[in-house]
Amino acid sequence: MLELKNVSYTVKAGQDSYDDRDHDIIRDLSLTVEPGKLIVITGPNGGGKSTLSKLIMGIEQPTGGTITFDGTDITHLPIDERARLGIGYGFQQPARFTGMKVAKLIRIASGEKRMSSAACNKYLSAVGLCSANYLDRDVDKSLSGGELKRIEIASILARNPKLAIFDEPEAGIDLWSFDKLTATFEELHKTQPDHTILIISHQERIMQMADEIIVIKDGEVTRRGTRDEIYPTLMFSKNQDPACAFTRTAEAVSY
Amino acid sequence: MAENTAVAPAQVGSELDLDAISREMLEVIADMHGETEGAVNIRKNGCLACRTNSDHVTITSKTDNPGIDIRVDAGCKNEHVHIPVVVTEEGVHDVVYNDFFIGAGADVYIVAGCGIHNGGDKDAEHDGIHRFFLEPGSHVVYVEKHYGEGEGTGARILNPTTEVHLGEGASMEMEMVQIKGVSSTVRKTTGTLEADAKLVITEKLMTHGEQHATSDLDFEMVGDGATVRVISRSVARGNSVQVFHPNVTGAAACRGHVQCDSIIMDNARVTSIPAIDAKSTEAQLVHEAAIGKIAGEAIVKLMTLGLTEEEAEEQILEDFLS
């Protein structure tokens, strides 16, 4: 369903960068994603995971290579056209909107302007926001980071894209909500066998749900395989919080 | 029910001399369509077009100036008053003085608003001077919408002056909206608040083209426990110019908050000068102001939900002013 061929993303000297040399964020990367898979992309910070997902959504434009989705070359399509083709994106740091109600964001996401409050609530419940009060809240700075993040994920559930990309969905979410979230991802994966979920994550629990794990480092795919092939090789340290294995002591992990 | 006071709901535009343009504008500025509940006073091109009193609201014409006195009985609940103004002729300069006397403990919803349709090349202007006197414990929700349209080159000018006096424990929510199409506006809003009175004023303004808008707000809290909250949101597009100058003075153990947020686009200019003035050590006053373009990440988020860049921008502006 998704094919990246020789995709590169280079930040030129002086462009979004203060130093005087080019930075290759993604290097000649090729990748094929089959429908119906739950894939976790992991790897060290700064390795290019978020950039790769933004290239797929069209938020960043590649400096080389092609991206094909369901047979259509989307390399140079704008974000909204990719969205209409069936790609969705949950931001790591979601945007805030002054004056927009949570219910409205969910309705825009779903494409159903008249979606009932009960239907909106279903998506909020799926991310652990059980109070109906949230529907009338503004998606602005009055929400905490964790609330905003869960509403962001709810908007992707409401959109129900063929390819859903989540950039670190666990970041900023408390332990109790996280349980609910992993259950929701599992449910989503089970009930929609032709939809693909691509999750960027360092979280052990999320990796354990994966059909496949892709490790990205220095802008390249360094390893790829089934969960059972890749997960044991990541060598989480037994003495530390597994959630922090990648982020806290990258040297303790073998990529 | 008292005799002679029960009046059938006003039939807006049916038996009245109201053309299609006026009827459409009444919908935009006062949400009036068909029957309207409560007391109604419609002014068109400087003259009274329709008046209906209700059980607890009496509207009378002033004898010294053009305009009306609106008296709301003490203790009445859930009363509605609509007093819209439409101007459909060029060259009209309408000045009107409206005074609202709200009885103690009354609870009333008041919709004012002015729509100007200027199809000609001469200016059309409406200056509404509104004064509100709220007796202790009364509660008013006041909604005022201003709107201009018309294909002529004549300016559409609205210069509202609003003065509010809140007695002890009175509360008022004011929502003042300039939707679009007003060439020039100079808004002056002032008020005083006694002990435990509460005022929330939300001003929303959109300017475009070559429009100019100036808004001065000045409120003084003179009693302990009074609170004022000023929320100003504006969008400036095209070559339009906006100047805001809200001031809140605290002369007692009171709380005041001024918040101005503006979105600036194209070649517009926005000047925001919020001020706070404490005359008491017990006054707690805060102001904040921000001017900026539409956040790029908000546009990108809506585009990932399938909206085009233009649709995303319009959606963000609509919500910002909602």
Coordinates of C-alpha atoms in Angstrom, one line a residue:
Chain A
M1 CA 0.0 0.0 0.0
L2 CA 2.9 2.3 0.7
E3 CA 6.2 2.3 -1.1
L4 CA 9.2 4.6 -0.5
K5 CA 11.9 4.4 -3.1
N6 CA 15.3 6.0 -2.5
V7 CA 13.8 8.7 -0.4
S8 CA 16.2 11.4 0.8
Y9 CA 15.7 14.5 2.9
T10 CA 18.6 16.9 3.2
V11 CA 18.6 20.2 5.0
K12 CA 20.9 22.5 3.1
A13 CA 23.5 24.6 4.9
G14 CA 21.9 27.8 6.1
Q15 CA 18.3 26.5 5.6
D16 CA 16.6 25.7 8.9
S17 CA 20.1 25.2 10.3
Y18 CA 22.7 27.6 11.7
D19 CA 25.8 25.7 10.7
D20 CA 27.5 25.7 7.3
R21 CA 27.1 22.1 6.2
D22 CA 24.3 20.0 4.8
H23 CA 22.5 17.6 7.0
D24 CA 21.2 14.3 5.6
I25 CA 18.2 13.5 7.8
I26 CA 16.9 10.6 5.6
R27 CA 19.5 8.9 3.3
D28 CA 18.4 7.0 0.2
L29 CA 15.7 5.1 2.2
S30 CA 13.5 2.4 0.6
L31 CA 10.6 0.8 2.4
T32 CA 7.5 -1.1 1.5
V33 CA 4.5 -1.4 3.8
E34 CA 1.8 -4.0 3.3
P35 CA -1.8 -3.4 4.1
G36 CA -3.2 -4.7 7.4
K37 CA 0.0 -4.4 9.4
L38 CA 0.7 -2.8 12.7
I39 CA 4.3 -1.6 12.3
V40 CA 6.4 0.1 15.0
I41 CA 9.2 2.4 13.9
T42 CA 11.8 2.8 16.6
G43 CA 15.4 3.9 17.0
P44 CA 17.5 6.6 18.7
N45 CA 16.5 10.3 18.9
G46 CA 17.5 12.3 15.9
G47 CA 17.6 9.2 13.7
G48 CA 15.0 10.5 11.3
K49 CA 11.8 8.7 12.4
S50 CA 9.6 11.8 12.7
T51 CA 11.0 13.2 9.5
L52 CA 10.2 10.0 7.7
S53 CA 6.6 10.0 8.9
K54 CA 6.3 13.7 7.9
L55 CA 7.5 12.9 4.4
I56 CA 4.8 10.2 4.1
M57 CA 2.1 12.7 5.2
G58 CA 3.5 15.5 3.0
I59 CA 4.4 17.8 5.9
E60 CA 7.9 17.8 4.6
Q61 CA 8.9 17.4 1.0
P62 CA 11.7 14.9 0.1
T63 CA 14.8 16.1 -1.6
G64 CA 15.0 12.9 -3.5
G65 CA 13.2 9.6 -4.3
T66 CA 9.5 8.8 -4.7
I67 CA 6.6 7.9 -2.4
T68 CA 3.7 5.8 -3.8
F69 CA 0.4 5.1 -1.9
D70 CA -2.1 2.6 -3.2
G71 CA -0.5 2.9 -6.7
T72 CA -0.6 6.7 -6.8
D73 CA 2.6 8.7 -6.8
I74 CA 2.1 11.1 -3.9
T75 CA 5.7 12.4 -3.7
H76 CA 4.7 16.0 -4.5
L77 CA 1.0 15.9 -3.5
P78 CA -0.1 18.5 -0.8
I79 CA -1.0 17.3 2.6
D80 CA -4.8 17.5 2.2
E81 CA -4.8 15.4 -1.0
R82 CA -2.8 12.7 0.8
A83 CA -5.4 13.0 3.6
R84 CA -8.2 12.4 1.2
L85 CA -6.4 9.4 -0.3
G86 CA -6.5 7.8 3.2
I87 CA -3.4 8.9 5.1
G88 CA -3.8 10.2 8.7
Y89 CA -1.3 11.6 11.1
G90 CA -1.3 12.0 14.9
F91 CA 1.2 14.7 15.9
Q92 CA 3.7 14.2 18.6
Q93 CA 3.0 17.8 19.7
P94 CA -0.6 18.6 18.7
A95 CA -1.7 22.0 17.6
R96 CA -4.1 24.1 19.7
F97 CA -7.0 26.1 18.3
T98 CA -8.5 29.1 20.0
G99 CA -12.2 28.9 19.9
M100 CA -12.6 25.5 18.4
K101 CA -14.6 23.0 20.5
V102 CA -13.3 19.4 20.9
A103 CA -16.6 18.1 19.3
K104 CA -15.9 20.2 16.2
L105 CA -12.4 18.9 15.8
I106 CA -13.8 15.3 16.0
R107 CA -16.5 16.2 13.5
I108 CA -14.1 17.8 11.1
A109 CA -11.8 14.7 11.4
S110 CA -14.6 12.3 10.8
G111 CA -16.0 14.3 7.8
E112 CA -19.4 14.1 9.4
K113 CA -20.5 17.6 10.3
R114 CA -23.6 16.4 12.1
M115 CA -22.0 13.6 14.0
S116 CA -23.9 13.1 17.3
S117 CA -22.3 13.9 20.6
A118 CA -22.7 10.3 21.6
A119 CA -20.6 9.2 18.5
C120 CA -18.0 11.9 19.3
N121 CA -17.8 10.6 22.9
K122 CA -17.1 7.1 21.6
Y123 CA -13.8 8.4 20.2
L124 CA -12.9 10.3 23.4
S125 CA -13.7 7.2 25.5
A126 CA -11.4 5.2 23.4
V127 CA -8.5 7.4 24.5
G128 CA -9.6 7.4 28.2
L129 CA -11.4 10.8 28.1
C130 CA -14.7 9.6 29.6
S131 CA -16.3 12.8 30.6
A132 CA -18.8 14.3 28.2
N133 CA -17.6 17.7 29.4
Y134 CA -14.7 17.5 27.0
L135 CA -16.9 17.9 23.9
D136 CA -17.6 21.5 24.9
R137 CA -14.0 22.3 25.9
D138 CA -11.9 24.5 23.6
V139 CA -8.9 22.8 22.0
D140 CA -6.7 25.6 23.3
K141 CA -4.2 26.2 26.1
S142 CA -6.9 25.4 28.7
L143 CA -6.2 21.7 28.0
S144 CA -3.2 19.9 29.6
G145 CA -0.6 18.4 27.4
G146 CA -1.9 14.9 28.1
E147 CA -5.5 15.8 27.4
L148 CA -4.5 17.5 24.1
K149 CA -2.5 14.5 23.1
R150 CA -5.4 12.1 23.7
I151 CA -7.8 14.4 21.8
E152 CA -5.3 14.4 18.9
I153 CA -5.3 10.6 18.9
A154 CA -9.2 10.6 19.1
S155 CA -9.2 12.8 16.0
I156 CA -7.3 10.1 14.1
L157 CA -9.6 7.4 15.3
A158 CA -12.6 9.5 14.1
R159 CA -10.9 10.0 10.7
N160 CA -10.2 6.3 10.4
P161 CA -7.6 6.5 7.7
K162 CA -6.4 3.5 5.7
L163 CA -2.9 4.3 6.9
A164 CA -2.7 5.9 10.3
I165 CA 0.6 7.3 11.4
F166 CA 1.1 8.1 15.1
D167 CA 4.3 10.0 16.2
E168 CA 5.1 8.9 19.7
P169 CA 1.4 8.5 20.9
E170 CA 2.5 7.6 24.4
A171 CA 4.5 10.8 25.0
G172 CA 2.8 12.9 27.7
I173 CA 0.2 10.3 28.5
D174 CA -0.3 9.0 32.1
L175 CA 0.0 5.3 32.9
W176 CA -3.7 4.7 33.2
S177 CA -4.6 6.3 29.9
F178 CA -1.7 4.5 28.3
D179 CA -3.3 1.1 29.1
K180 CA -6.5 2.3 27.5
L181 CA -4.5 3.5 24.5
T182 CA -2.7 0.3 23.9
A183 CA -6.0 -1.6 24.1
T184 CA -7.5 0.8 21.6
F185 CA -4.6 0.3 19.1
E186 CA -5.0 -3.5 19.5
E187 CA -8.8 -3.2 18.9
L188 CA -8.3 -1.0 15.9
H189 CA -5.8 -3.4 14.4
K190 CA -8.0 -6.4 15.1
T191 CA -11.2 -5.0 13.7
Q192 CA -9.9 -3.4 10.6
P193 CA -7.8 -6.0 8.9
D194 CA -7.1 -3.9 5.7
H195 CA -5.9 -0.8 7.6
T196 CA -2.3 -0.2 8.4
I197 CA -1.1 1.4 11.6
L198 CA 2.4 2.9 11.7
I199 CA 3.5 3.9 15.2
I200 CA 6.7 5.7 16.1
S201 CA 7.5 4.6 19.6
H202 CA 10.2 3.7 22.1
Q203 CA 7.6 2.0 24.3
E204 CA 8.1 -1.7 25.0
R205 CA 4.4 -2.3 25.3
I206 CA 3.7 -0.8 22.0
M207 CA 6.5 -2.8 20.3
Q208 CA 5.0 -5.9 21.7
M209 CA 1.8 -5.3 19.8
A210 CA 3.7 -4.9 16.5
D211 CA 3.5 -7.3 13.6
E212 CA 6.8 -5.7 12.4
I213 CA 9.5 -3.5 13.9
I214 CA 11.6 -1.2 11.8
V215 CA 14.7 0.4 13.3
I216 CA 15.8 3.7 11.9
K217 CA 19.2 5.2 12.7
D218 CA 21.1 8.0 11.0
G219 CA 18.4 8.3 8.4
E220 CA 18.5 4.7 7.3
V221 CA 16.6 1.4 8.0
T222 CA 19.2 -0.5 10.0
R223 CA 16.9 -3.5 10.9
R224 CA 13.5 -4.7 9.9
G225 CA 11.6 -7.9 10.7
T226 CA 8.8 -9.4 12.7
R227 CA 8.4 -8.5 16.4
D228 CA 9.9 -11.8 17.4
E229 CA 13.0 -11.3 15.2
I230 CA 13.7 -7.7 16.2
Y231 CA 12.3 -7.2 19.7
P232 CA 14.8 -9.5 21.5
T233 CA 17.7 -7.9 19.7
L234 CA 16.9 -4.4 21.1
M235 CA 18.3 -5.6 24.4
F236 CA 16.4 -3.6 26.9
S237 CA 18.3 -3.2 30.1
K238 CA 16.8 -5.2 32.9
N239 CA 17.6 -2.5 35.5
Q240 CA 15.7 0.4 34.1
D241 CA 12.2 1.5 33.1
P242 CA 11.6 -0.2 29.8
A243 CA 9.8 2.9 28.5
C244 CA 13.0 4.8 28.8
A245 CA 15.4 2.3 27.4
F246 CA 15.9 4.1 24.1
T247 CA 15.7 7.7 25.3
R248 CA 17.6 7.6 28.5
T249 CA 20.7 5.5 27.8
A250 CA 20.9 5.0 24.1
E251 CA 24.3 3.4 24.5
A252 CA 22.7 0.5 26.5
V253 CA 20.6 -0.5 23.5
S254 CA 21.9 -2.3 20.5
Y255 CA 20.4 -1.1 17.3
Chain B
M1 CA -51.6 38.3 33.2
A2 CA -52.1 42.0 33.2
E3 CA -54.5 43.6 30.9
N4 CA -53.3 45.2 27.7
T5 CA -49.8 44.0 28.2
A6 CA -50.0 40.6 26.6
V7 CA -49.1 41.3 23.0
A8 CA -48.8 38.9 20.2
P9 CA -45.2 38.1 19.1
A10 CA -43.9 40.7 16.6
Q11 CA -44.4 39.5 13.0
V12 CA -41.1 40.7 11.7
G13 CA -41.3 41.7 8.1
S14 CA -44.7 40.4 7.3
E15 CA -47.1 43.2 8.0
L16 CA -44.3 45.7 8.4
D17 CA -42.7 47.8 5.8
L18 CA -39.6 45.7 5.7
D19 CA -38.0 44.7 2.4
A20 CA -36.0 41.5 1.7
I21 CA -32.7 43.3 2.4
S22 CA -33.9 44.5 5.9
R23 CA -35.2 41.0 6.7
E24 CA -32.0 39.4 5.8
M25 CA -30.0 41.9 7.8
L26 CA -32.3 41.3 10.8
E27 CA -31.5 37.6 10.6
V28 CA -27.7 38.4 10.6
I29 CA -27.6 41.0 13.3
A30 CA -30.3 39.9 15.6
D31 CA -31.1 36.3 14.8
M32 CA -34.7 37.4 14.0
H33 CA -36.7 35.4 11.6
G34 CA -40.4 35.2 11.6
E35 CA -41.9 35.5 15.0
T36 CA -39.7 37.0 17.8
E37 CA -40.5 36.4 21.4
G38 CA -40.4 39.2 23.9
A39 CA -40.2 43.0 23.5
V40 CA -39.1 44.3 20.1
N41 CA -38.2 47.7 18.7
I42 CA -37.0 47.9 15.1
R43 CA -35.6 51.1 13.8
K44 CA -35.1 51.6 10.1
N45 CA -33.4 54.5 8.4
G46 CA -33.8 56.7 11.5
C47 CA -37.5 55.9 12.1
L48 CA -39.4 53.5 14.2
A49 CA -40.6 50.5 12.1
C50 CA -42.1 48.2 14.7
R51 CA -42.5 48.1 18.5
T52 CA -43.9 45.5 20.8
N53 CA -43.9 45.5 24.6
S54 CA -44.0 42.4 26.7
D55 CA -45.4 41.6 30.2
H56 CA -42.4 43.0 32.0
V57 CA -40.6 45.1 29.4
T58 CA -41.8 48.6 28.4
I59 CA -40.3 50.5 25.6
T60 CA -41.1 54.2 25.2
S61 CA -39.8 56.9 22.8
K62 CA -37.6 59.6 24.3
T63 CA -39.0 63.1 24.1
D64 CA -35.7 65.0 24.1
N65 CA -33.6 63.0 21.8
P66 CA -34.1 60.3 19.1
G67 CA -34.2 56.9 20.8
I68 CA -35.9 54.9 23.4
D69 CA -36.1 54.0 27.1
I70 CA -36.3 50.3 27.9
R71 CA -37.6 49.5 31.3
V72 CA -37.4 46.0 32.7
D73 CA -39.4 45.2 35.8
A74 CA -37.6 44.2 39.0
G75 CA -37.6 40.5 39.6
C76 CA -38.7 39.3 36.2
K77 CA -36.9 36.3 34.8
N78 CA -36.0 35.2 31.3
E79 CA -37.2 38.3 29.5
H80 CA -36.1 38.9 25.9
V81 CA -35.6 42.2 24.2
H82 CA -34.6 42.8 20.6
I83 CA -33.8 46.3 19.4
P84 CA -32.1 46.1 16.0
V85 CA -31.4 48.9 13.7
V86 CA -31.2 48.7 9.9
V87 CA -30.0 51.4 7.5
T88 CA -30.7 50.7 3.8
E89 CA -30.4 54.2 2.4
E90 CA -27.3 56.1 1.5
G91 CA -26.7 59.5 3.0
V92 CA -28.4 58.6 6.3
H93 CA -26.7 59.7 9.5
D94 CA -28.7 58.2 12.3
V95 CA -27.9 59.0 15.9
V96 CA -29.9 57.2 18.5
Y97 CA -29.9 57.3 22.4
N98 CA -31.1 54.2 24.0
D99 CA -31.3 53.8 27.8
F100 CA -31.9 50.5 29.6
F101 CA -33.2 50.5 33.1
I102 CA -32.9 47.0 34.6
G103 CA -34.9 46.5 37.8
A104 CA -33.4 44.8 40.9
G105 CA -33.1 41.1 40.5
A106 CA -34.3 41.0 36.9
D107 CA -32.8 38.6 34.4
V108 CA -32.9 39.7 30.8
Y109 CA -31.4 38.9 27.4
I110 CA -31.0 41.9 25.1
V111 CA -30.1 41.7 21.5
A112 CA -29.1 44.9 19.7
G113 CA -27.4 45.2 16.4
C114 CA -27.0 47.3 13.4
G115 CA -26.9 46.4 9.8
I116 CA -26.1 48.9 7.1
H117 CA -26.8 48.1 3.4
N118 CA -25.4 51.0 1.4
G119 CA -25.9 50.6 -2.3
G120 CA -25.0 54.2 -3.1
D121 CA -22.0 56.4 -3.1
K122 CA -22.8 58.6 -0.1
D123 CA -21.9 57.5 3.4
A124 CA -24.4 55.8 5.7
E125 CA -23.7 56.1 9.4
H126 CA -25.4 54.9 12.6
D127 CA -24.2 56.0 16.0
G128 CA -25.9 54.2 18.8
I129 CA -25.4 55.6 22.3
H130 CA -26.5 53.0 24.8
R131 CA -26.6 53.4 28.5
F132 CA -27.3 50.5 30.9
F133 CA -28.4 51.0 34.5
L134 CA -28.4 47.7 36.4
E135 CA -30.1 47.7 39.8
P136 CA -28.6 45.5 42.5
G137 CA -28.7 41.7 41.8
S138 CA -29.9 42.1 38.2
H139 CA -28.4 40.1 35.3
V140 CA -28.1 41.1 31.7
V141 CA -26.8 39.2 28.7
Y142 CA -26.3 41.8 25.9
V143 CA -25.5 40.8 22.4
E144 CA -24.6 43.4 19.8
K145 CA -23.7 42.6 16.2
H146 CA -22.6 45.1 13.6
Y147 CA -22.6 44.3 9.9
G148 CA -22.2 46.2 6.6
E149 CA -23.0 45.3 3.0
G150 CA -23.8 46.9 -0.3
E151 CA -22.2 47.4 -3.6
G152 CA -21.9 51.2 -3.4
T153 CA -18.7 53.1 -2.8
G154 CA -20.3 55.0 0.1
A155 CA -18.8 54.2 3.5
R156 CA -20.7 52.2 6.1
I157 CA -19.9 53.8 9.5
L158 CA -20.8 52.6 12.9
N159 CA -19.7 54.4 16.0
P160 CA -21.3 52.8 19.1
T161 CA -20.9 54.3 22.5
T162 CA -21.9 52.0 25.4
E163 CA -22.0 53.0 29.0
V164 CA -22.8 50.4 31.8
H165 CA -23.4 51.0 35.5
L166 CA -23.6 47.8 37.5
G167 CA -25.1 48.1 41.0
E168 CA -24.2 45.9 43.9
G169 CA -24.2 42.2 42.9
A170 CA -25.4 42.9 39.4
S171 CA -23.8 40.9 36.6
M172 CA -23.6 41.5 32.8
E173 CA -22.2 39.5 29.9
M174 CA -21.6 41.6 26.8
E175 CA -20.8 40.2 23.5
M176 CA -20.0 42.8 20.9
V177 CA -19.3 41.6 17.4
Q178 CA -18.5 43.4 14.2
I179 CA -19.0 40.7 11.6
K180 CA -17.8 42.3 8.4
G181 CA -18.4 45.1 5.9
V182 CA -18.1 48.0 8.3
S183 CA -15.8 50.7 6.7
S184 CA -15.1 52.6 9.8
T185 CA -15.9 52.2 13.4
V186 CA -14.9 54.0 16.6
R187 CA -16.2 52.1 19.6
K188 CA -16.3 53.5 23.0
T189 CA -17.3 51.3 25.9
T190 CA -17.2 52.5 29.5
G191 CA -18.5 51.3 32.8
T192 CA -18.5 51.4 36.6
L193 CA -19.0 48.4 39.0
E194 CA -20.2 48.5 42.6
A195 CA -19.4 45.8 45.2
D196 CA -19.7 42.2 44.0
A197 CA -20.8 43.3 40.5
K198 CA -19.4 41.1 37.7
L199 CA -18.8 42.1 34.0
V200 CA -17.6 39.9 31.2
I201 CA -17.2 41.7 27.9
T202 CA -16.2 39.8 24.8
E203 CA -15.4 41.9 21.7
K204 CA -14.9 40.3 18.4
L205 CA -14.0 42.2 15.3
M206 CA -13.0 41.4 11.8
T207 CA -11.8 44.0 9.4
H208 CA -10.8 43.7 5.7
G209 CA -10.1 45.9 2.7
E210 CA -9.3 49.4 3.7
Q211 CA -11.3 49.4 6.9
H212 CA -10.4 51.1 10.1
A213 CA -11.5 50.0 13.6
T214 CA -10.8 51.7 16.9
S215 CA -12.0 50.3 20.2
D216 CA -11.6 52.1 23.5
L217 CA -12.8 50.3 26.6
D218 CA -12.6 51.8 30.1
F219 CA -14.1 50.1 33.2
E220 CA -13.7 51.1 36.8
M221 CA -14.4 48.8 39.8
V222 CA -15.3 50.9 42.8
G223 CA -16.7 48.2 45.1
D224 CA -15.0 45.2 46.9
G225 CA -15.6 41.9 45.2
A226 CA -16.2 43.4 41.8
T227 CA -14.7 41.6 38.8
V228 CA -14.2 42.6 35.2
R229 CA -13.0 40.4 32.4
V230 CA -12.3 41.9 29.0
I231 CA -11.7 39.4 26.1
S232 CA -10.9 40.9 22.8
R233 CA -10.4 38.8 19.7
S234 CA -9.8 40.3 16.3
V235 CA -8.8 39.4 12.8
A236 CA -7.3 42.0 10.5
R237 CA -7.1 41.3 6.8
G238 CA -6.2 43.2 3.7
N239 CA -5.0 46.7 4.3
S240 CA -7.2 47.2 7.4
V241 CA -6.1 48.9 10.6
Q242 CA -7.2 48.1 14.1
V243 CA -6.4 50.0 17.3
F244 CA -7.4 48.6 20.7
H245 CA -7.1 50.4 24.0
P246 CA -8.8 48.6 26.8
N247 CA -8.3 49.9 30.4
V248 CA -9.4 48.4 33.7
T249 CA -9.2 50.4 36.9
G250 CA -9.4 48.8 40.3
A251 CA -10.3 51.1 43.2
A252 CA -11.2 48.4 45.7
A253 CA -10.5 44.8 46.6
C254 CA -11.4 43.6 43.1
R255 CA -10.1 41.6 40.2
G256 CA -9.7 42.6 36.6
H257 CA -8.3 40.7 33.6
V258 CA -7.7 42.1 30.1
Q259 CA -6.9 39.7 27.3
C260 CA -6.4 40.8 23.7
D261 CA -5.7 38.3 20.9
S262 CA -5.4 39.3 17.3
I263 CA -4.7 37.5 14.1
I264 CA -3.0 39.7 11.5
M265 CA -3.0 38.8 7.8
D266 CA -1.9 40.3 4.5
N267 CA -0.9 44.0 4.9
A268 CA -3.0 44.8 7.9
R269 CA -1.9 46.6 11.0
V270 CA -3.0 45.9 14.6
T271 CA -2.1 48.1 17.6
S272 CA -3.0 46.7 21.0
I273 CA -2.5 48.8 24.1
P274 CA -4.1 47.1 27.1
A275 CA -3.8 49.0 30.4
I276 CA -4.5 48.3 34.0
D277 CA -4.8 51.0 36.7
A278 CA -4.8 50.2 40.4
K279 CA -6.0 52.6 43.0
S280 CA -6.1 50.1 45.8
T281 CA -3.5 47.7 47.2
E282 CA -6.2 45.1 47.2
A283 CA -6.9 45.3 43.4
Q284 CA -5.6 42.3 41.4
L285 CA -5.2 43.3 37.8
V286 CA -3.7 41.4 34.9
H287 CA -3.4 42.2 31.2
E288 CA -2.1 40.2 28.3
A289 CA -2.0 40.9 24.6
A290 CA -0.9 38.9 21.6
I291 CA -0.8 39.6 17.9
G292 CA 0.4 37.0 15.4
K293 CA -0.4 35.3 12.1
I294 CA -2.4 32.1 12.0
A295 CA -0.3 29.3 13.6
G296 CA 1.2 27.2 10.8
E297 CA 0.8 24.0 12.8
A298 CA -2.9 24.6 13.1
I299 CA -3.3 24.9 9.3
V300 CA -1.2 21.7 8.8
K301 CA -3.3 19.8 11.3
L302 CA -6.5 20.7 9.5
M303 CA -4.9 19.8 6.2
T304 CA -4.1 16.3 7.5
L305 CA -7.8 16.1 8.2
G306 CA -8.5 16.8 4.5
L307 CA -9.1 20.5 4.4
T308 CA -7.4 22.6 1.8
E309 CA -5.1 25.3 3.0
E310 CA -7.7 28.0 2.3
E311 CA -10.5 26.0 4.0
A312 CA -8.2 25.4 7.0
E313 CA -7.5 29.2 7.3
E314 CA -11.2 30.0 7.1
Q315 CA -12.0 27.4 9.7
I316 CA -9.4 28.7 12.1
L317 CA -10.6 32.3 11.7
E318 CA -14.3 31.2 12.1
D319 CA -13.5 29.5 15.4
F320 CA -11.3 32.2 16.6
L321 CA -14.2 34.7 16.3
S322 CA -16.9 32.2 17.3

